[in-house]
PDB file of C-alpha atoms in Angstrom:
ATOM      1  CA  MET A 212      19.713   6.175   0.923  1.00  0.00           C
ATOM      2  CA  VAL A 213      19.174   9.134  -1.363  1.00  0.00           C
ATOM      3  CA  SER A 214      16.172  11.322  -2.118  1.00  0.00           C
ATOM      4  CA  VAL A 215      15.330  11.646  -5.763  1.00  0.00           C
ATOM      5  CA  ARG A 216      14.065  15.167  -5.126  1.00  0.00           C
ATOM      6  CA  GLY A 217      17.126  17.217  -4.304  1.00  0.00           C
ATOM      7  CA  LEU A 218      19.365  14.151  -3.861  1.00  0.00           C
ATOM      8  CA  THR A 219      19.147  14.550  -0.075  1.00  0.00           C
ATOM      9  CA  ILE A 220      21.277  12.011   1.711  1.00  0.00           C
ATOM     10  CA  LEU A 221      18.969   9.834   3.743  1.00  0.00           C
ATOM     11  CA  ALA A 222      21.816   8.647   5.924  1.00  0.00           C
ATOM     12  CA  ALA A 223      21.505  11.977   7.703  1.00  0.00           C
ATOM     13  CA  ILE A 224      17.907  11.130   8.505  1.00  0.00           C
ATOM     14  CA  LEU A 225      18.895   7.803   9.961  1.00  0.00           C
ATOM     15  CA  GLY A 226      21.602   9.420  12.035  1.00  0.00           C
ATOM     16  CA  VAL A 227      19.299  11.874  13.753  1.00  0.00           C
ATOM     17  CA  ALA A 228      15.886  10.317  13.437  1.00  0.00           C
ATOM     18  CA  SER A 229      14.150   8.595  16.272  1.00  0.00           C
ATOM     19  CA  VAL A 230      12.456   5.558  14.868  1.00  0.00           C
ATOM     20  CA  MET A 231       9.074   4.746  16.337  1.00  0.00           C
ATOM     21  CA  PRO A 232       9.490   2.099  19.038  1.00  0.00           C
ATOM     22  CA  VAL A 233       7.855  -1.294  18.884  1.00  0.00           C
ATOM     23  CA  SER A 234       5.049  -0.174  21.138  1.00  0.00           C
ATOM     24  CA  LEU A 235       4.279   3.030  22.901  1.00  0.00           C
ATOM     25  CA  TYR A 236       2.525   3.045  26.236  1.00  0.00           C
ATOM     26  CA  ALA A 237       0.522   5.921  27.588  1.00  0.00           C
ATOM     27  CA  GLU A 238      -0.236   5.900  31.265  1.00  0.00           C
ATOM     28  CA  SER A 239      -3.196   7.966  32.311  1.00  0.00           C
ATOM     29  CA  ALA A 240      -2.711  10.246  35.294  1.00  0.00           C
ATOM     30  CA  GLY A 241      -3.373   8.479  38.576  1.00  0.00           C
ATOM     31  CA  ALA A 242      -4.032   5.121  36.890  1.00  0.00           C
ATOM     32  CA  PRO A 243      -2.166   2.087  38.145  1.00  0.00           C
ATOM     33  CA  SER A 244       0.753   0.931  36.002  1.00  0.00           C
ATOM     34  CA  ALA A 245      -1.077  -2.310  35.100  1.00  0.00           C
ATOM     35  CA  THR A 246      -3.564  -0.361  32.972  1.00  0.00           C
ATOM     36  CA  HIS A 247      -1.249   0.568  30.095  1.00  0.00           C
ATOM     37  CA  LYS A 248      -2.754   1.243  26.711  1.00  0.00           C
ATOM     38  CA  GLN A 249      -0.814   0.035  23.650  1.00  0.00           C
ATOM     39  CA  VAL A 250      -0.622   2.358  20.640  1.00  0.00           C
ATOM     40  CA  SER A 251      -0.728   0.566  17.279  1.00  0.00           C
ATOM     41  CA  LEU A 252       2.212   0.434  14.908  1.00  0.00           C
ATOM     42  CA  PRO A 253       2.293   2.391  11.637  1.00  0.00           C
ATOM     43  CA  ARG A 254       0.867   0.621   8.578  1.00  0.00           C
ATOM     44  CA  VAL A 255       3.289  -0.079   5.731  1.00  0.00           C
ATOM     45  CA  LEU A 256       2.197  -1.465   2.384  1.00  0.00           C
ATOM     46  CA  VAL A 257       4.975  -3.460   0.707  1.00  0.00           C
ATOM     47  CA  LEU A 258       4.677  -3.623  -3.083  1.00  0.00           C
ATOM     48  CA  ALA A 259       6.960  -6.298  -4.539  1.00  0.00           C
ATOM     49  CA  THR A 260       8.157  -6.053  -8.131  1.00  0.00           C
ATOM     50  CA  GLY A 261      11.002  -8.598  -8.309  1.00  0.00           C
ATOM     51  CA  GLY A 262      14.684  -7.983  -8.971  1.00  0.00           C
ATOM     52  CA  THR A 263      17.799  -9.366  -7.338  1.00  0.00           C
ATOM     53  CA  ILE A 264      16.330  -8.851  -3.859  1.00  0.00           C
ATOM     54  CA  SER A 265      13.867 -11.608  -4.764  1.00  0.00           C
ATOM     55  CA  GLY A 266      16.401 -13.672  -6.690  1.00  0.00           C
ATOM     56  CA  LYS A 267      17.083 -17.332  -6.121  1.00  0.00           C
ATOM     57  CA  ALA A 268      20.248 -19.285  -6.935  1.00  0.00           C
ATOM     58  CA  ASP A 269      20.172 -20.982 -10.309  1.00  0.00           C
ATOM     59  CA  ASN A 270      20.878 -24.713  -9.930  1.00  0.00           C
ATOM     60  CA  ARG A 271      22.311 -24.703 -13.463  1.00  0.00           C
ATOM     61  CA  SER A 272      25.100 -22.292 -12.576  1.00  0.00           C
ATOM     62  CA  ALA A 273      27.498 -21.748  -9.677  1.00  0.00           C
ATOM     63  CA  ILE A 274      27.314 -17.959 -10.084  1.00  0.00           C
ATOM     64  CA  GLY A 275      23.910 -17.272 -11.648  1.00  0.00           C
ATOM     65  CA  TYR A 276      20.498 -16.638 -10.157  1.00  0.00           C
ATOM     66  CA  ASP A 277      16.930 -16.178 -11.314  1.00  0.00           C
ATOM     67  CA  ALA A 278      15.692 -12.669 -10.493  1.00  0.00           C
ATOM     68  CA  GLY A 279      12.151 -12.428  -9.203  1.00  0.00           C
ATOM     69  CA  ALA A 280      11.893 -16.047  -8.050  1.00  0.00           C
ATOM     70  CA  VAL A 281      10.840 -15.253  -4.470  1.00  0.00           C
ATOM     71  CA  THR A 282       7.567 -13.532  -3.566  1.00  0.00           C
ATOM     72  CA  GLY A 283       7.231 -10.387  -1.494  1.00  0.00           C
ATOM     73  CA  GLN A 284       5.604 -12.400   1.279  1.00  0.00           C
ATOM     74  CA  GLN A 285       8.599 -14.757   1.351  1.00  0.00           C
ATOM     75  CA  LEU A 286      10.964 -11.772   1.471  1.00  0.00           C
ATOM     76  CA  ILE A 287       9.179 -10.287   4.485  1.00  0.00           C
ATOM     77  CA  ALA A 288       9.152 -13.668   6.227  1.00  0.00           C
ATOM     78  CA  GLY A 289      12.965 -13.663   5.996  1.00  0.00           C
ATOM     79  CA  VAL A 290      13.418 -10.306   7.762  1.00  0.00           C
ATOM     80  CA  PRO A 291      13.747 -10.860  11.519  1.00  0.00           C
ATOM     81  CA  GLY A 292      12.149  -8.158  13.670  1.00  0.00           C
ATOM     82  CA  VAL A 293      10.489  -6.179  10.881  1.00  0.00           C
ATOM     83  CA  GLU A 294       7.062  -6.953  12.338  1.00  0.00           C
ATOM     84  CA  LYS A 295       8.082  -4.933  15.402  1.00  0.00           C
ATOM     85  CA  LEU A 296       8.497  -1.785  13.288  1.00  0.00           C
ATOM     86  CA  ALA A 297       5.167  -1.737  11.460  1.00  0.00           C
ATOM     87  CA  GLN A 298       1.996  -3.544  10.531  1.00  0.00           C
ATOM     88  CA  LEU A 299       2.896  -4.952   7.125  1.00  0.00           C
ATOM     89  CA  GLN A 300       0.681  -5.792   4.193  1.00  0.00           C
ATOM     90  CA  VAL A 301       2.404  -7.291   1.140  1.00  0.00           C
ATOM     91  CA  GLU A 302       1.171  -7.244  -2.450  1.00  0.00           C
ATOM     92  CA  GLN A 303       2.893  -8.684  -5.500  1.00  0.00           C
ATOM     93  CA  ILE A 304       2.754  -6.159  -8.369  1.00  0.00           C
ATOM     94  CA  SER A 305       5.140  -8.109 -10.599  1.00  0.00           C
ATOM     95  CA  ASN A 306       8.035 -10.519 -10.206  1.00  0.00           C
ATOM     96  CA  ILE A 307      10.524  -9.628 -12.914  1.00  0.00           C
ATOM     97  CA  ALA A 308      14.170  -8.796 -13.390  1.00  0.00           C
ATOM     98  CA  SER A 309      14.467  -5.015 -13.240  1.00  0.00           C
ATOM     99  CA  GLN A 310      15.744  -4.707 -16.817  1.00  0.00           C
ATOM    100  CA  ASN A 311      12.216  -5.837 -17.767  1.00  0.00           C
ATOM    101  CA  MET A 312      10.578  -2.960 -15.881  1.00  0.00           C
ATOM    102  CA  ASN A 313       8.161  -1.092 -18.135  1.00  0.00           C
ATOM    103  CA  SER A 314       5.602   1.701 -18.149  1.00  0.00           C
ATOM    104  CA  GLN A 315       2.700  -0.706 -17.539  1.00  0.00           C
ATOM    105  CA  ILE A 316       4.205  -1.727 -14.214  1.00  0.00           C
ATOM    106  CA  TRP A 317       5.053   1.909 -13.395  1.00  0.00           C
ATOM    107  CA  PHE A 318       1.432   2.931 -13.916  1.00  0.00           C
ATOM    108  CA  ARG A 319       0.215  -0.060 -11.877  1.00  0.00           C
ATOM    109  CA  LEU A 320       2.545   0.949  -9.028  1.00  0.00           C
ATOM    110  CA  ALA A 321       1.502   4.593  -9.167  1.00  0.00           C
ATOM    111  CA  GLU A 322      -2.188   3.718  -9.206  1.00  0.00           C
ATOM    112  CA  ARG A 323      -1.859   1.298  -6.285  1.00  0.00           C
ATOM    113  CA  ILE A 324       0.082   3.866  -4.247  1.00  0.00           C
ATOM    114  CA  ARG A 325      -2.486   6.598  -4.953  1.00  0.00           C
ATOM    115  CA  GLN A 326      -5.308   4.201  -4.087  1.00  0.00           C
ATOM    116  CA  ALA A 327      -3.671   3.080  -0.829  1.00  0.00           C
ATOM    117  CA  PHE A 328      -3.144   6.666   0.284  1.00  0.00           C
ATOM    118  CA  ALA A 329      -6.577   7.871  -0.870  1.00  0.00           C
ATOM    119  CA  LYS A 330      -8.313   5.058   1.035  1.00  0.00           C
ATOM    120  CA  ASN A 331      -5.998   5.532   4.038  1.00  0.00           C
ATOM    121  CA  GLU A 332      -4.826   1.910   3.804  1.00  0.00           C
ATOM    122  CA  ALA A 333      -1.200   2.729   4.613  1.00  0.00           C
ATOM    123  CA  ASP A 334       0.944   5.313   6.341  1.00  0.00           C
ATOM    124  CA  ALA A 335       3.887   4.551   4.041  1.00  0.00           C
ATOM    125  CA  ILE A 336       4.852   2.396   1.053  1.00  0.00           C
ATOM    126  CA  VAL A 337       7.952   0.230   0.576  1.00  0.00           C
ATOM    127  CA  ILE A 338       8.661  -1.108  -2.906  1.00  0.00           C
ATOM    128  CA  THR A 339      11.058  -3.990  -3.519  1.00  0.00           C
ATOM    129  CA  HIS A 340      12.768  -3.486  -6.857  1.00  0.00           C
ATOM    130  CA  GLY A 341      15.764  -4.544  -8.907  1.00  0.00           C
ATOM    131  CA  THR A 342      18.693  -2.148  -8.874  1.00  0.00           C
ATOM    132  CA  ASP A 343      19.170  -1.870 -12.657  1.00  0.00           C
ATOM    133  CA  THR A 344      16.182   0.442 -13.127  1.00  0.00           C
ATOM    134  CA  MET A 345      15.354   1.480  -9.572  1.00  0.00           C
ATOM    135  CA  GLU A 346      16.243   5.143 -10.083  1.00  0.00           C
ATOM    136  CA  GLU A 347      14.024   5.405 -13.178  1.00  0.00           C
ATOM    137  CA  THR A 348      11.062   3.987 -11.246  1.00  0.00           C
ATOM    138  CA  ALA A 349      11.784   6.336  -8.335  1.00  0.00           C
ATOM    139  CA  PHE A 350      11.971   9.344 -10.655  1.00  0.00           C
ATOM    140  CA  PHE A 351       8.675   8.411 -12.316  1.00  0.00           C
ATOM    141  CA  LEU A 352       6.879   7.844  -8.994  1.00  0.00           C
ATOM    142  CA  ASP A 353       8.309  11.034  -7.499  1.00  0.00           C
ATOM    143  CA  ASN A 354       6.734  12.974 -10.357  1.00  0.00           C
ATOM    144  CA  VAL A 355       3.309  11.326 -10.356  1.00  0.00           C
ATOM    145  CA  VAL A 356       2.391  10.230  -6.812  1.00  0.00           C
ATOM    146  CA  GLY A 357       2.014  13.697  -5.255  1.00  0.00           C
ATOM    147  CA  ASP A 358       1.633  12.665  -1.607  1.00  0.00           C
ATOM    148  CA  ALA A 359       3.793  13.624   1.369  1.00  0.00           C
ATOM    149  CA  ARG A 360       3.659  10.150   2.873  1.00  0.00           C
ATOM    150  CA  PRO A 361       6.877   8.147   2.475  1.00  0.00           C
ATOM    151  CA  VAL A 362       7.487   5.947  -0.560  1.00  0.00           C
ATOM    152  CA  ILE A 363      10.733   3.979  -0.250  1.00  0.00           C
ATOM    153  CA  LEU A 364      12.304   1.762  -2.929  1.00  0.00           C
ATOM    154  CA  THR A 365      14.785  -0.887  -1.858  1.00  0.00           C
ATOM    155  CA  GLY A 366      16.695  -3.662  -3.544  1.00  0.00           C
ATOM    156  CA  ALA A 367      19.767  -5.817  -3.134  1.00  0.00           C
ATOM    157  CA  MET A 368      23.067  -6.613  -4.771  1.00  0.00           C
ATOM    158  CA  ARG A 369      22.940 -10.301  -3.851  1.00  0.00           C
ATOM    159  CA  PRO A 370      19.994 -12.675  -4.371  1.00  0.00           C
ATOM    160  CA  SER A 371      17.906 -13.862  -1.430  1.00  0.00           C
ATOM    161  CA  THR A 372      19.526 -17.306  -1.373  1.00  0.00           C
ATOM    162  CA  ALA A 373      23.133 -16.029  -1.456  1.00  0.00           C
ATOM    163  CA  ILE A 374      25.446 -16.365   1.515  1.00  0.00           C
ATOM    164  CA  SER A 375      25.098 -13.077   3.431  1.00  0.00           C
ATOM    165  CA  ALA A 376      22.238 -11.823   1.267  1.00  0.00           C
ATOM    166  CA  ASP A 377      21.783  -8.077   1.749  1.00  0.00           C
ATOM    167  CA  GLY A 378      18.049  -8.012   0.993  1.00  0.00           C
ATOM    168  CA  PRO A 379      16.781  -8.691   4.536  1.00  0.00           C
ATOM    169  CA  ALA A 380      18.863  -5.872   6.046  1.00  0.00           C
ATOM    170  CA  ASN A 381      17.892  -3.494   3.232  1.00  0.00           C
ATOM    171  CA  MET A 382      14.218  -4.381   3.692  1.00  0.00           C
ATOM    172  CA  TYR A 383      14.439  -3.829   7.442  1.00  0.00           C
ATOM    173  CA  GLU A 384      16.067  -0.424   6.940  1.00  0.00           C
ATOM    174  CA  ALA A 385      13.519   0.568   4.275  1.00  0.00           C
ATOM    175  CA  VAL A 386      10.641  -0.136   6.675  1.00  0.00           C
ATOM    176  CA  LYS A 387      12.529   1.668   9.448  1.00  0.00           C
ATOM    177  CA  VAL A 388      12.860   4.768   7.259  1.00  0.00           C
ATOM    178  CA  ALA A 389       9.263   4.490   6.021  1.00  0.00           C
ATOM    179  CA  VAL A 390       7.882   4.747   9.572  1.00  0.00           C
ATOM    180  CA  ASP A 391      10.213   7.568  10.583  1.00  0.00           C
ATOM    181  CA  PRO A 392       8.313  10.885  10.744  1.00  0.00           C
ATOM    182  CA  GLN A 393      11.300  12.668   9.177  1.00  0.00           C
ATOM    183  CA  ALA A 394      10.830  10.707   5.928  1.00  0.00           C
ATOM    184  CA  ARG A 395       7.517  12.466   5.330  1.00  0.00           C
ATOM    185  CA  GLY A 396       7.550  15.110   2.585  1.00  0.00           C
ATOM    186  CA  ARG A 397      10.966  14.134   1.200  1.00  0.00           C
ATOM    187  CA  GLY A 398       9.764  12.639  -2.057  1.00  0.00           C
ATOM    188  CA  VAL A 399      10.390   9.101  -3.208  1.00  0.00           C
ATOM    189  CA  LEU A 400      13.484   7.665  -1.505  1.00  0.00           C
ATOM    190  CA  VAL A 401      15.846   4.968  -2.768  1.00  0.00           C
ATOM    191  CA  GLY A 402      18.107   2.814  -0.661  1.00  0.00           C
ATOM    192  CA  THR A 403      20.312  -0.235  -1.035  1.00  0.00           C
ATOM    193  CA  GLU A 404      23.488  -1.413   0.581  1.00  0.00           C
TER     194      GLU A 404
END
């Protein structure tokens, strides 16, 4: 994963970062161990835009696929264990192939991110995106969002219905980075396999 601002290698973050555990327990002094208090998970807003990560095999072709055929909610449902990292809320911004990304969708993304942070709806944002134009979207958002909270873009090289699809692992890692305290203040981050 690479930071748009300064091209910082995010792999270094993953190598040294301690990801927030599934649940943290705080035991009050002198209280019996049965009275543990559970601390809530970080809140991550997933904004889905389409791309190969949400692609589905095309029945008309042995090698083709339709980009943007799977919803963000369906993507999250296919990622085992991600619910243990964060409280997830998923919104569909668009469902297009990334070569069809345009300024209208960029402005919609930027506005939704600003709104989510201003209203304290999320601690971090993960955006699913096609890889063809992911860096352009990241560059735009890095210049207009202006918030230290993490914004992570992720995508995939193989569609969601492919054998050994990489989208679920990339999504899991994107959420893992989004909740890591060391991702804060690093600008918009991009990561794929």
